[in-house]
Coordinates of C-alpha atoms in Angstrom, one line a residue:
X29 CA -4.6 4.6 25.0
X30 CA -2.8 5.2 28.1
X31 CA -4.1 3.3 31.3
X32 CA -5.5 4.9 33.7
X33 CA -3.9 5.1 37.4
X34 CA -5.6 2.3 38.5
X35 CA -4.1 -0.6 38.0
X36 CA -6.6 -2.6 37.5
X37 CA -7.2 -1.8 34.3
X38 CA -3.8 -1.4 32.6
X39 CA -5.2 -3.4 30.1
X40 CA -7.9 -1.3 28.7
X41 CA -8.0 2.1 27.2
X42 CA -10.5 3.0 30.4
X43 CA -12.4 1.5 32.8
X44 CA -15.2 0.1 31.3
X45 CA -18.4 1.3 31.9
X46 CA -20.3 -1.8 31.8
X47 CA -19.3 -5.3 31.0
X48 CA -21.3 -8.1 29.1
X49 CA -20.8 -11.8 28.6
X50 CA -21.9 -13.8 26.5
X51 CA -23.8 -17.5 27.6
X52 CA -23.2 -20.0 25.4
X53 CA -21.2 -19.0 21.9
X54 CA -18.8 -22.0 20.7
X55 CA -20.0 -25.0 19.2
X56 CA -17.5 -27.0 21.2
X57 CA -18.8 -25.4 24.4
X58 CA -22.3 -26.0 23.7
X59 CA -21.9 -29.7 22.2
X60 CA -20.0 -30.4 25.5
X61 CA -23.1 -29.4 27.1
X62 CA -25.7 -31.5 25.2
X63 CA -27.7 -27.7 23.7
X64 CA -27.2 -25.4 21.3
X65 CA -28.6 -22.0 21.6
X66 CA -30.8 -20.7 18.8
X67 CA -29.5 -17.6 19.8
X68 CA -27.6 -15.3 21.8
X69 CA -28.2 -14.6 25.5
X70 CA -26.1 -12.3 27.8
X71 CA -25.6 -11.4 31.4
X72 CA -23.4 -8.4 33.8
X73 CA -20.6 -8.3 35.2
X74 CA -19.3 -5.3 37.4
X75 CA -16.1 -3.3 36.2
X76 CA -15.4 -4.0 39.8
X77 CA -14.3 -7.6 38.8
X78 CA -11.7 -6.4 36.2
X79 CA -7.9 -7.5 36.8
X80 CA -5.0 -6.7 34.8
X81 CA -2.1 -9.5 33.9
X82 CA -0.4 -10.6 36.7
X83 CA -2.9 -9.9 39.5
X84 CA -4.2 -13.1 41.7
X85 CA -7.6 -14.4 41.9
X86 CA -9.1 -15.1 45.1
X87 CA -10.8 -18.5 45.6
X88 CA -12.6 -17.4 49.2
X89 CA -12.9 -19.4 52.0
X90 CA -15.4 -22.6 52.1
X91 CA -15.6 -22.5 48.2
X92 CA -14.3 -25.2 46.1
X93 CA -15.3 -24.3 42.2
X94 CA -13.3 -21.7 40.8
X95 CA -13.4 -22.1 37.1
X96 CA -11.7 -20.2 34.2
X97 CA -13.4 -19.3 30.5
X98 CA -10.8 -17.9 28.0
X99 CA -12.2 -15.4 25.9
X100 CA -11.9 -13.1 23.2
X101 CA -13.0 -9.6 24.7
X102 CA -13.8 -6.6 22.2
X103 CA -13.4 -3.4 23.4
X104 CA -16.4 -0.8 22.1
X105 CA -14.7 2.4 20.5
X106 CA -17.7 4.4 18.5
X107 CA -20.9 4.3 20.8
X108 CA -23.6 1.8 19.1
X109 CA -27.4 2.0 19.1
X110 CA -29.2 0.2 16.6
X111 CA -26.4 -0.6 14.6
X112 CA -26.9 -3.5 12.2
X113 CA -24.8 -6.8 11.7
X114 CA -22.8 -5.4 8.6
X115 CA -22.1 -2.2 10.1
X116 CA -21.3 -3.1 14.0
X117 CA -17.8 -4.1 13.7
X118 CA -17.0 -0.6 12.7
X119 CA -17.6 -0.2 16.4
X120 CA -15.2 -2.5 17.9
X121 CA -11.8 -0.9 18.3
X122 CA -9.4 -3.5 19.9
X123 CA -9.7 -7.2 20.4
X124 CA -7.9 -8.6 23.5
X125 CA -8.1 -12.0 26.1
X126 CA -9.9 -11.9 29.2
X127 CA -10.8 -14.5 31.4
X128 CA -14.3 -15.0 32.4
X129 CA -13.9 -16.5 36.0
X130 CA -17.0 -18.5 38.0
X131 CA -17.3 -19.5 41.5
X132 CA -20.2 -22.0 41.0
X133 CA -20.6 -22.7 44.4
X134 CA -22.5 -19.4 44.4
X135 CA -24.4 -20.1 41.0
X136 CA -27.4 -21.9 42.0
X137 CA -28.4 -19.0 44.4
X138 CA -27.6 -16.5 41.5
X139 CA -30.5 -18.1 39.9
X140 CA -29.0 -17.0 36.6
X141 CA -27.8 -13.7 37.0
X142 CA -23.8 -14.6 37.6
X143 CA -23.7 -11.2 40.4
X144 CA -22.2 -12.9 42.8
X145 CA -20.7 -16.0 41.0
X146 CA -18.9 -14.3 38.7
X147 CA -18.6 -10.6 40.2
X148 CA -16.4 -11.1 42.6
X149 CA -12.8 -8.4 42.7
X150 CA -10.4 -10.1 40.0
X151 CA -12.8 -12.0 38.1
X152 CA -12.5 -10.9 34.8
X153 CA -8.9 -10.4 34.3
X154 CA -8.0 -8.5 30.7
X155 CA -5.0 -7.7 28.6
X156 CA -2.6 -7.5 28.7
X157 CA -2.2 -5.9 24.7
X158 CA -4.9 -4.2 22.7
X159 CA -5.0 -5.5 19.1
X160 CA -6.6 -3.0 16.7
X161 CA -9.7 -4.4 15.6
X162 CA -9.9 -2.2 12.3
X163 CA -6.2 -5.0 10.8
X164 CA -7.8 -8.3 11.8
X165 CA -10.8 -10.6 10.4
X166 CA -12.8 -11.5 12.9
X167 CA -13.5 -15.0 11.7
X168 CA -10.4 -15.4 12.2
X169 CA -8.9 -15.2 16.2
X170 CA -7.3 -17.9 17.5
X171 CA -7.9 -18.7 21.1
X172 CA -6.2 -20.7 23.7
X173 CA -5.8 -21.3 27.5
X174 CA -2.8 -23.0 29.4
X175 CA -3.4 -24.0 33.5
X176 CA 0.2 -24.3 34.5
X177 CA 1.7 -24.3 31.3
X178 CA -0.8 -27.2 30.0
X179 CA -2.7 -25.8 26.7
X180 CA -6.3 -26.7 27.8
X181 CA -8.3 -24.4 25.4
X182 CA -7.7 -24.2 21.9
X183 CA -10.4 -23.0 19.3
X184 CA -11.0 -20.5 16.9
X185 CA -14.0 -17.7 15.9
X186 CA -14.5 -19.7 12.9
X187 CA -15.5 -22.2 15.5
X188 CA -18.6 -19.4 17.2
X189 CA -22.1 -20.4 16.7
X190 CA -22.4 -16.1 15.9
X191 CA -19.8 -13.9 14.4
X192 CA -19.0 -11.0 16.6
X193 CA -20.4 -8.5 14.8
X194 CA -23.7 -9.7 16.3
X195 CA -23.2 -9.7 19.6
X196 CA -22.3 -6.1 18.8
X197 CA -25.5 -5.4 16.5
X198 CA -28.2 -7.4 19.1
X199 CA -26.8 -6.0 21.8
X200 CA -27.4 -2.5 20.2
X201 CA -31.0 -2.9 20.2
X202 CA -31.2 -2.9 23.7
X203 CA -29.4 -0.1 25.1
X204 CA -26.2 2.1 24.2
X205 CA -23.2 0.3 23.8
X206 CA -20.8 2.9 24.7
X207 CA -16.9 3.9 24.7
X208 CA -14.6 1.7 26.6
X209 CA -17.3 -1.0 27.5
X210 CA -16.7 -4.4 27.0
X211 CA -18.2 -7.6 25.6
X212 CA -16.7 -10.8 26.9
X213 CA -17.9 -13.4 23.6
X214 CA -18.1 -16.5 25.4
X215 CA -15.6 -20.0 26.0
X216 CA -14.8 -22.6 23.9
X217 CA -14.9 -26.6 25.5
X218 CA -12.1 -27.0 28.0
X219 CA -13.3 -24.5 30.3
X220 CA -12.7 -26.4 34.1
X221 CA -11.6 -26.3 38.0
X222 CA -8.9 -24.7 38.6
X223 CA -7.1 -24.6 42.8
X224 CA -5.0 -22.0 44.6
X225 CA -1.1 -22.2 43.3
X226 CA -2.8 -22.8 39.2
X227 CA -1.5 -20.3 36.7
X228 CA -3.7 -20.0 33.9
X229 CA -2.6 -17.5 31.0
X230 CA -5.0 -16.9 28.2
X231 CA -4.2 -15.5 24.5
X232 CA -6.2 -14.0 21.5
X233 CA -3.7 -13.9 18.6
X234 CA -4.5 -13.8 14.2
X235 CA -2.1 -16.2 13.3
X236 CA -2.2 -14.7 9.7
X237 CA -1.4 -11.0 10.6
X238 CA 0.7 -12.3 13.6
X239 CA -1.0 -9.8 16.4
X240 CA -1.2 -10.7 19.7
X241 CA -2.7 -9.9 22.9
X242 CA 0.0 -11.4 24.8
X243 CA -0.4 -13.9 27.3
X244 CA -2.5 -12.6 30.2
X245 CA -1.5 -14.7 33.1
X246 CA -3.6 -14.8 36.5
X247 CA -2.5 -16.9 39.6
X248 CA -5.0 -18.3 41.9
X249 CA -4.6 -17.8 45.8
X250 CA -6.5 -19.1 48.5
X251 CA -8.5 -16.5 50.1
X252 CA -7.7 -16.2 54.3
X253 CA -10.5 -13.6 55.2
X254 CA -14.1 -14.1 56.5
X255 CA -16.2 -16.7 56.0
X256 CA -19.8 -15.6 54.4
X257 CA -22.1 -14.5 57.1
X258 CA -25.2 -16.9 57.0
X259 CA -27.6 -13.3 58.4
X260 CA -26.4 -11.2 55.5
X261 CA -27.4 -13.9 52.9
X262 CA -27.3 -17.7 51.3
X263 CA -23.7 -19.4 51.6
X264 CA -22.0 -21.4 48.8
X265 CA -23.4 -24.7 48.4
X266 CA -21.9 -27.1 45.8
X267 CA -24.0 -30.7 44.7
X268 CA -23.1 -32.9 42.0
X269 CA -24.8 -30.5 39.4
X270 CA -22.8 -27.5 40.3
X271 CA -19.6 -29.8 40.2
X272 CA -20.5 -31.3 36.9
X273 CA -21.2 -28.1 35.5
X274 CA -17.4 -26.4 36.8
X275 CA -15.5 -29.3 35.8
X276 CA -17.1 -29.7 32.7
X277 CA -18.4 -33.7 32.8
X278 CA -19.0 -36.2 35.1
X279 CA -15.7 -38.1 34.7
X280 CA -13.6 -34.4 35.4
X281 CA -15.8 -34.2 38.4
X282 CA -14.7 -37.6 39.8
X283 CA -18.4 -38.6 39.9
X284 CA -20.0 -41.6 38.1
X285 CA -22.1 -41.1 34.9
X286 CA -25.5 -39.9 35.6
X287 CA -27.8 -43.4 36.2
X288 CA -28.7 -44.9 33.4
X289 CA -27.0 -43.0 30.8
X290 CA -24.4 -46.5 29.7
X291 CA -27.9 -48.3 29.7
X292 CA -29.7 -45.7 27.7
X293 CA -27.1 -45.0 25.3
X294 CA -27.1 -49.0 24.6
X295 CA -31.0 -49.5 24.0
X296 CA -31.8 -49.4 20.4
X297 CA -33.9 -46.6 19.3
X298 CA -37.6 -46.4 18.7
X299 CA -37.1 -46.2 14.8
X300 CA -40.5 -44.7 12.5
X301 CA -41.7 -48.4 11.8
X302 CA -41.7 -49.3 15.2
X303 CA -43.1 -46.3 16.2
X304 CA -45.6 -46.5 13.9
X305 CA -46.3 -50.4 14.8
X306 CA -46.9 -49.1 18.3
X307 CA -49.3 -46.0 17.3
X308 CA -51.5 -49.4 16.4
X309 CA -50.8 -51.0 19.4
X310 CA -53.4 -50.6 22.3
X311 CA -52.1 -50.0 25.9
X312 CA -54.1 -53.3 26.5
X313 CA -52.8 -55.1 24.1
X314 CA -49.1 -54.3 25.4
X315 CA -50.3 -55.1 28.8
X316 CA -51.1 -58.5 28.0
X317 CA -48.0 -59.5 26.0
X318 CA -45.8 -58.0 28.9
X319 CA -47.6 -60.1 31.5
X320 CA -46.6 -63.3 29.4
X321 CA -43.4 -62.4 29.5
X322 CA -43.7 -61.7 33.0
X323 CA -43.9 -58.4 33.2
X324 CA -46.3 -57.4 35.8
X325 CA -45.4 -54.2 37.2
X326 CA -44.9 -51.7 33.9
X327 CA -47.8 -49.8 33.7
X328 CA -48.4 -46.0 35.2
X329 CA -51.0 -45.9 37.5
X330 CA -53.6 -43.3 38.2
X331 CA -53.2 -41.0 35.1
X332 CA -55.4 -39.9 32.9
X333 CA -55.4 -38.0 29.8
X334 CA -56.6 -34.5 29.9
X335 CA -59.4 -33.6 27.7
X336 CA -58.0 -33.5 23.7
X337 CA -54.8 -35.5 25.1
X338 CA -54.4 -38.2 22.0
X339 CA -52.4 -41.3 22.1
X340 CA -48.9 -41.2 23.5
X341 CA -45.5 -42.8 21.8
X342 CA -42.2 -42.0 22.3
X343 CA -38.9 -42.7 24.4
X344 CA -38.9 -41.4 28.4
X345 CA -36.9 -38.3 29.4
X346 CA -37.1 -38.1 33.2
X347 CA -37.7 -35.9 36.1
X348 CA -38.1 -36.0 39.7
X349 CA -39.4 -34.2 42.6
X350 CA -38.9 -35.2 46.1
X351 CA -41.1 -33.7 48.8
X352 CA -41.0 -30.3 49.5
X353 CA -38.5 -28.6 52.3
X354 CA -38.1 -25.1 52.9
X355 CA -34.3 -25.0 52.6
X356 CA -34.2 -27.4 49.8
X357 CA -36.8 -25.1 48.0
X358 CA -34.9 -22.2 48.5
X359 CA -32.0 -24.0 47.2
X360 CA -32.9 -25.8 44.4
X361 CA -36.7 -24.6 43.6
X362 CA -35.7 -21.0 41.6
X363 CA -33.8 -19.6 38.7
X364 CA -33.0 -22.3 36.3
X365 CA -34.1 -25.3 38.1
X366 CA -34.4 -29.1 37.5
X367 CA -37.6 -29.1 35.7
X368 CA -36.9 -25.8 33.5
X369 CA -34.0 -27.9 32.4
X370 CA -35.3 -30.6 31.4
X371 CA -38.1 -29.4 29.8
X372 CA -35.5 -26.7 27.8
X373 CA -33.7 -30.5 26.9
X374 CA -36.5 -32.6 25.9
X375 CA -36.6 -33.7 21.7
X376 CA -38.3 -34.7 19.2
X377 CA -40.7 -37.5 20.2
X378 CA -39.9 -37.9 24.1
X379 CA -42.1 -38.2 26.3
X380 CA -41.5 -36.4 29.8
X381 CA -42.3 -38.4 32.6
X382 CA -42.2 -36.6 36.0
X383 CA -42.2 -38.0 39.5
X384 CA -44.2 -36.4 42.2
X385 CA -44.6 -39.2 44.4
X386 CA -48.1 -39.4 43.2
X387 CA -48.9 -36.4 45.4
X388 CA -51.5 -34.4 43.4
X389 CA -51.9 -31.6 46.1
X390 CA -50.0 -29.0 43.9
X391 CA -49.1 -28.8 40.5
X392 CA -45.8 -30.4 38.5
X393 CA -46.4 -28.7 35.0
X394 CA -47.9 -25.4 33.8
X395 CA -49.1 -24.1 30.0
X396 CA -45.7 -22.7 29.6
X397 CA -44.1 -25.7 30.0
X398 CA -46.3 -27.7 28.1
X399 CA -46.2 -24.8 25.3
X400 CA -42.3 -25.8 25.9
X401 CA -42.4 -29.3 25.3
X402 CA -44.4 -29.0 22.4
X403 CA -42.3 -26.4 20.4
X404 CA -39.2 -28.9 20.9
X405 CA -41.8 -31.6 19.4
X406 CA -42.1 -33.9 22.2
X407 CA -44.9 -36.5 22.3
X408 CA -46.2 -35.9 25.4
X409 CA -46.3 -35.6 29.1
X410 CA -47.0 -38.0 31.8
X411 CA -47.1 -36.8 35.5
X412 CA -48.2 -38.6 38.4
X413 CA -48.5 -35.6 39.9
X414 CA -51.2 -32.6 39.0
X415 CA -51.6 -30.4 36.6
X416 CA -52.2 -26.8 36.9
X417 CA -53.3 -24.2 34.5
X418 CA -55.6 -27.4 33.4
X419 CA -57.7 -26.0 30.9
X420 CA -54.5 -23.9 29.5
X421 CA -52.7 -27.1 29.2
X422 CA -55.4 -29.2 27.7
X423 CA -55.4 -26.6 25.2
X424 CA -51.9 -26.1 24.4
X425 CA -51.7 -29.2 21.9
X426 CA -49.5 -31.5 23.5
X427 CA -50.7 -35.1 24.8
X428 CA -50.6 -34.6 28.4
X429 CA -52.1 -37.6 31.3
X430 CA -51.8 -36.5 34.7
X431 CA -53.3 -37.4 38.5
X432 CA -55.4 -34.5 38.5
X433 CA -55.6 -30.7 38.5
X434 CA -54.7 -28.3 41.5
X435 CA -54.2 -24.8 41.8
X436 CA -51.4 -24.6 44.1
X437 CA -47.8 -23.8 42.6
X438 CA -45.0 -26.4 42.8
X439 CA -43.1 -25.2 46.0
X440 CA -46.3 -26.5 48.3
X441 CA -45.3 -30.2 47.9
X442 CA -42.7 -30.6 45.6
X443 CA -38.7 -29.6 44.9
X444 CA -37.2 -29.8 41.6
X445 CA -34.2 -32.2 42.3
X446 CA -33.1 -33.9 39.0
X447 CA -33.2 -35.3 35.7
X448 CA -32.4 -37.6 33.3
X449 CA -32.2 -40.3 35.8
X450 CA -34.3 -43.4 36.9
X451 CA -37.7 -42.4 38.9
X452 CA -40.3 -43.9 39.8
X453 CA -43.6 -42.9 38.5
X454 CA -47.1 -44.0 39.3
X455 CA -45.8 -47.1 41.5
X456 CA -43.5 -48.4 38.4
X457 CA -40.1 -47.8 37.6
X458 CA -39.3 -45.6 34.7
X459 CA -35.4 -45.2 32.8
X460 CA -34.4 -42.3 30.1
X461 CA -34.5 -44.2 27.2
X462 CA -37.4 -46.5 28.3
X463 CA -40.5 -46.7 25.5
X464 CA -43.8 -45.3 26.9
X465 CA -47.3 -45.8 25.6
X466 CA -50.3 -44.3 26.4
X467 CA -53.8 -44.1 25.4
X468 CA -57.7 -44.6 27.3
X469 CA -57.2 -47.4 29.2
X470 CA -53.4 -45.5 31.0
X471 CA -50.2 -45.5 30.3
X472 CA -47.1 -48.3 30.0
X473 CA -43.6 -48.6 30.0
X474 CA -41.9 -50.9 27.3
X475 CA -38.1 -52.5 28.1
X476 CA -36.3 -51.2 25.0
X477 CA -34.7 -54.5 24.8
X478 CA -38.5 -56.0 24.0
X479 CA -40.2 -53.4 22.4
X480 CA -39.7 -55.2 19.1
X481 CA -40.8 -59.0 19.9
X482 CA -43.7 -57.1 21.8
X483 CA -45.5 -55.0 19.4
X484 CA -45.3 -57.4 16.7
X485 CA -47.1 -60.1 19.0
X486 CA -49.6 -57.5 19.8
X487 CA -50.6 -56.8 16.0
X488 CA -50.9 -60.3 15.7
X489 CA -53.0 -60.5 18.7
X490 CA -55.1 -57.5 17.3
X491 CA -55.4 -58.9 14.1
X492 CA -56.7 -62.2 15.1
X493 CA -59.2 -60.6 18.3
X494 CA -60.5 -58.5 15.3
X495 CA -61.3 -61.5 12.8
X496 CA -63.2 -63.2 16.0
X497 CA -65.1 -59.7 16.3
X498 CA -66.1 -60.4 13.1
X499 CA -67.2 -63.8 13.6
X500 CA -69.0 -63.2 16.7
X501 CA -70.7 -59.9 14.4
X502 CA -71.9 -62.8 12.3
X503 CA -73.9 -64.8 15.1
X504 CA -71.4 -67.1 15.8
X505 CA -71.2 -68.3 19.5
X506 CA -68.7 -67.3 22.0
X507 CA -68.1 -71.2 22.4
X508 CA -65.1 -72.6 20.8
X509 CA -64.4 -69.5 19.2
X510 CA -63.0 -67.2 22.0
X511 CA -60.6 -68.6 23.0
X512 CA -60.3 -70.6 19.6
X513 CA -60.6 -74.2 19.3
X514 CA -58.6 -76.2 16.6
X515 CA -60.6 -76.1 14.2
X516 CA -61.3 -72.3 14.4
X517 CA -57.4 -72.0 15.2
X518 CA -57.1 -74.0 11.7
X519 CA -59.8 -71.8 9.9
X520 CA -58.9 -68.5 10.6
X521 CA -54.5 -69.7 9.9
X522 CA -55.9 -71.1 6.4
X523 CA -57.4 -67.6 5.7
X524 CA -54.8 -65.5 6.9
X525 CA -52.0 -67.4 4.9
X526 CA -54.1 -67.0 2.1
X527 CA -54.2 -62.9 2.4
X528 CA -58.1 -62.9 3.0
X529 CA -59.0 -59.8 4.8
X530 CA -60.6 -60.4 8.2
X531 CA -64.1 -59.4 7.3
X532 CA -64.2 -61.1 3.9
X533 CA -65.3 -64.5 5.3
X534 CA -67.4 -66.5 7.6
X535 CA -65.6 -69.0 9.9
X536 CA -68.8 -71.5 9.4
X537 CA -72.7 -71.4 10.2
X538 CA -74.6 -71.4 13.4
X539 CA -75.2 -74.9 13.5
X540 CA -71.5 -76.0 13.1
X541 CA -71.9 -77.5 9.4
X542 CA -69.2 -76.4 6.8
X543 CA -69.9 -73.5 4.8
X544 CA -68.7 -72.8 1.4
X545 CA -65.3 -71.8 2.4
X546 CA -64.2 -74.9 3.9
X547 CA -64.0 -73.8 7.6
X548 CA -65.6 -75.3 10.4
X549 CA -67.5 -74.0 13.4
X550 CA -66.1 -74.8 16.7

């Protein structure tokens, strides 16, 4: 139990030989950030990046978003492979706080990986007090973060999407967990921006046993040294994302909330019956009503469905491209880009609509992603962009309209730049939240605000286009009876307030004489 000479790691038993973090693992974390995981994913960090209570973090030079994550650390004392859940906590022999520190200006060039944004020396400061892990319950840690004496963090185990033991037990599939590493289990909500002069001092204690870790207290320094040399590799760039993400919403951030969202969240939702209603509802039929309410510029243009693509109904999710740049690419185009995210964050019965500027010259959506959408039970897909892996996508059993198919791969025309924000797609103007339909003859978008006082015109449209059909099936004459005339207006109202089916009648004979059902030909 007795640290070694470095100081660094006074508060471990040893230095660790490897180090692994947990994603996403508090409810309150993951609720903050719209997803829960189904389960648990991991990444590195380097024992290089361990500091003991007391030490200063740098924030280097040109860098802006240094965040802190108070965690519950557990400290591996019996080696584990293959352990299962019910046995792996016999493998943890302390429990103690760390702090999982991020620089995410570095995190979008990470693509994923955390090396470099959360590798850095002092990054994962731990201690300072060992708490046996063989006197507490697991379930039942309490953690908590101050920033300058402020508690910012303050959850529980109980509140973890997956006990501890897991992490152990999955983990142990994988490779060796052995004596002295360390497993950082994730941050509850609360986790945000913190600037050189902040002390932050982070605690694991079980309040029923009273152990504690003590509080392990890091101050934050502004770094002085060299700048980042651009020949050795990428800088630190920081956009609204990366801010969002560090300071843990929009309002934090200082930035306004992401266009649309007040708008959306106002719109009332496309409930079963109206869906339903609108599942009966041709494109054309919508068209029309819109354009008497004058609505002419709603409808997608230049898509088509790809072969097997049914009917589309459902509420827009957004995405957009803008035109390909090298440096943007580089930038924004890798690792867990705009249009993974969004197609990781599309639900049940969206519909994913993705600008491309209407540039078919390289693809906008793949079978994987389409496989994606459809596991998360979208409705479809509507690019105005191409499709490629055509054939794979056609057959992946989602409805999905496109501009056309190409073999090249996104980074020839098109960046990933956002989502969840208003585009414009196939020369019309498309909002999250928005109702699109889509069938043979293209696809539309529906004003929320209308949706209702649309479709029901439209099935009375239908209904009453149909009963001419039938008239006209009869040998009636075009004349007088499409459009109707008053007395076929006052024919086919007398039958339908009567509840006679469309067909079951005939509006009157060829030579405009009453028939035995008392309506007239026009």
């Amino acid at each position: 139990m007795d640290p070694q000479h470095d100081a660094r790691f006074a508060g471990l038993p040893q230095r660790p030989g490897k180090i692994v973090a947990v994603h996403v693992s508090y409810a309150s974390r993951a609720d903050q950030r719209g997803k829960r995981p189904a389960t648990p994913s991991y990444f590195f960090k380097p024992s290089s990046s361990v500091a003991a209570s007391g030490a200063e973090i740098v924030r280097p030079r040109g860098t802006e978003l240094l965040a802190f994550e108070g965690e519950v650390a557990l400290v591996i004392g019996e080696p584990a492979r293959w352990v299962s859940a019910d046995q792996a906590w016999a493998h943890v022999a302390w429990v103690t706080a760390a702090n999982d520190f991020g620089l995410y200006d570095l995190r979008a060039n990470d693509k994923g990986s955390n090396v470099r944004s959360k590798g850095g020396d002092g990054f994962t400061p731990i201690g300072q007090t060992l708490i046996n892990a063989a006197d507490i319950d697991p379930a039942a840690l309490r953690l908590r973060t101050w920033v300058n004496g402020e508690l910012v963090q303050d959850d529980t185990t109980g509140g973890l999407i997956f006990p501890l033991a897991q992490f152990v037990a999955d983990l142990s599939q994988h490779f060796t967990l052995e004596t002295g590493d360390v497993i950082l289990t994730g941050t509850p909500a609360g986790s945000t921006v913190v600037a050189p002069g902040d002390l932050v001092e982070v605690e694991v204690d079980a309040p029923d046993t009273g152990q504690s870790s003590g509080r392990l207290q890091t101050r934050v320094v502004q770094g002085e040294g060299p700048s980042f040399d651009p020949a050795l590799g990428s800088l630190p760039a920081v956009d609204d994302e990366q801010r969002i993400a560090a300071w843990g919403s929009e309002e934090a951030a200082g930035l306004p909330a992401a266009a649309g969202a007040d708008e959306s969240a106002a719109r009332p939702a496309l409930t079963p019956e109206v869906r339903a209603k609108l599942m009966d509802c041709p494109v054309a039929g919508l068209s029309q009503q819109l354009r008497k309410l004058g609505f002419n510029n709603v409808s997608i243009d230049g898509v088509r469905a790809l072969p097997g693509s049914g009917k589309i109904v459902g509420t827009a999710r957004t995405l957009r491209f803008v035109a390909s740049r090298e440096d943007l690419f580089k930038s924004h185009g890798g690792g867990y880009n705009a249009q993974k995210r969004a197609f990781d964050a599309i639900g049940e019965g969206e519909v994913m609509v993705i600008e491309a500027r209407g540039d078919a010259t390289a693809g906008t959506l793949g079978d994987v992603l389409a496989l994606r959408a459809r596991s998360n039970g979208a409705a479809g897909i509507i690019t105005d962009g191409a499709v490629r892996d055509h054939d794979a996508v056609a057959a992946a059993g989602i409805p999905v309209y496109s501009s056309g198919a190409h073999p090249a791969v996104l980074g020839r025309r098109h960046v990933p730049w956002d989502h969840d924000l208003t585009i414009s797609c196939g020369g019309t103007t498309v909002q999250p939240g928005d109702i699109i339909v889509a069938d043979a003859d293209g696809a539309i978008v529906l004003p929320p605000a209308l949706v209702e006082e649309v479709v029901d015109a439209v099935l009375d449209k239908e209904a009453e286009d149909a009963w001419v059909a039938d008239r006209i099936s009869e040998g009636e004459p075009i004349k007088g009876l499409f459009p109707m005339n008053q007395q076929w207006r006052e024919r086919y109202e007398a039958e339908r307030a009567g509840g006679q089916s469309a067909g079951a009648t005939t509006a009157g004979t060829k030579d405009g004489t009453e028939d035995g059902t008392g309506g007239s030909a026009g």
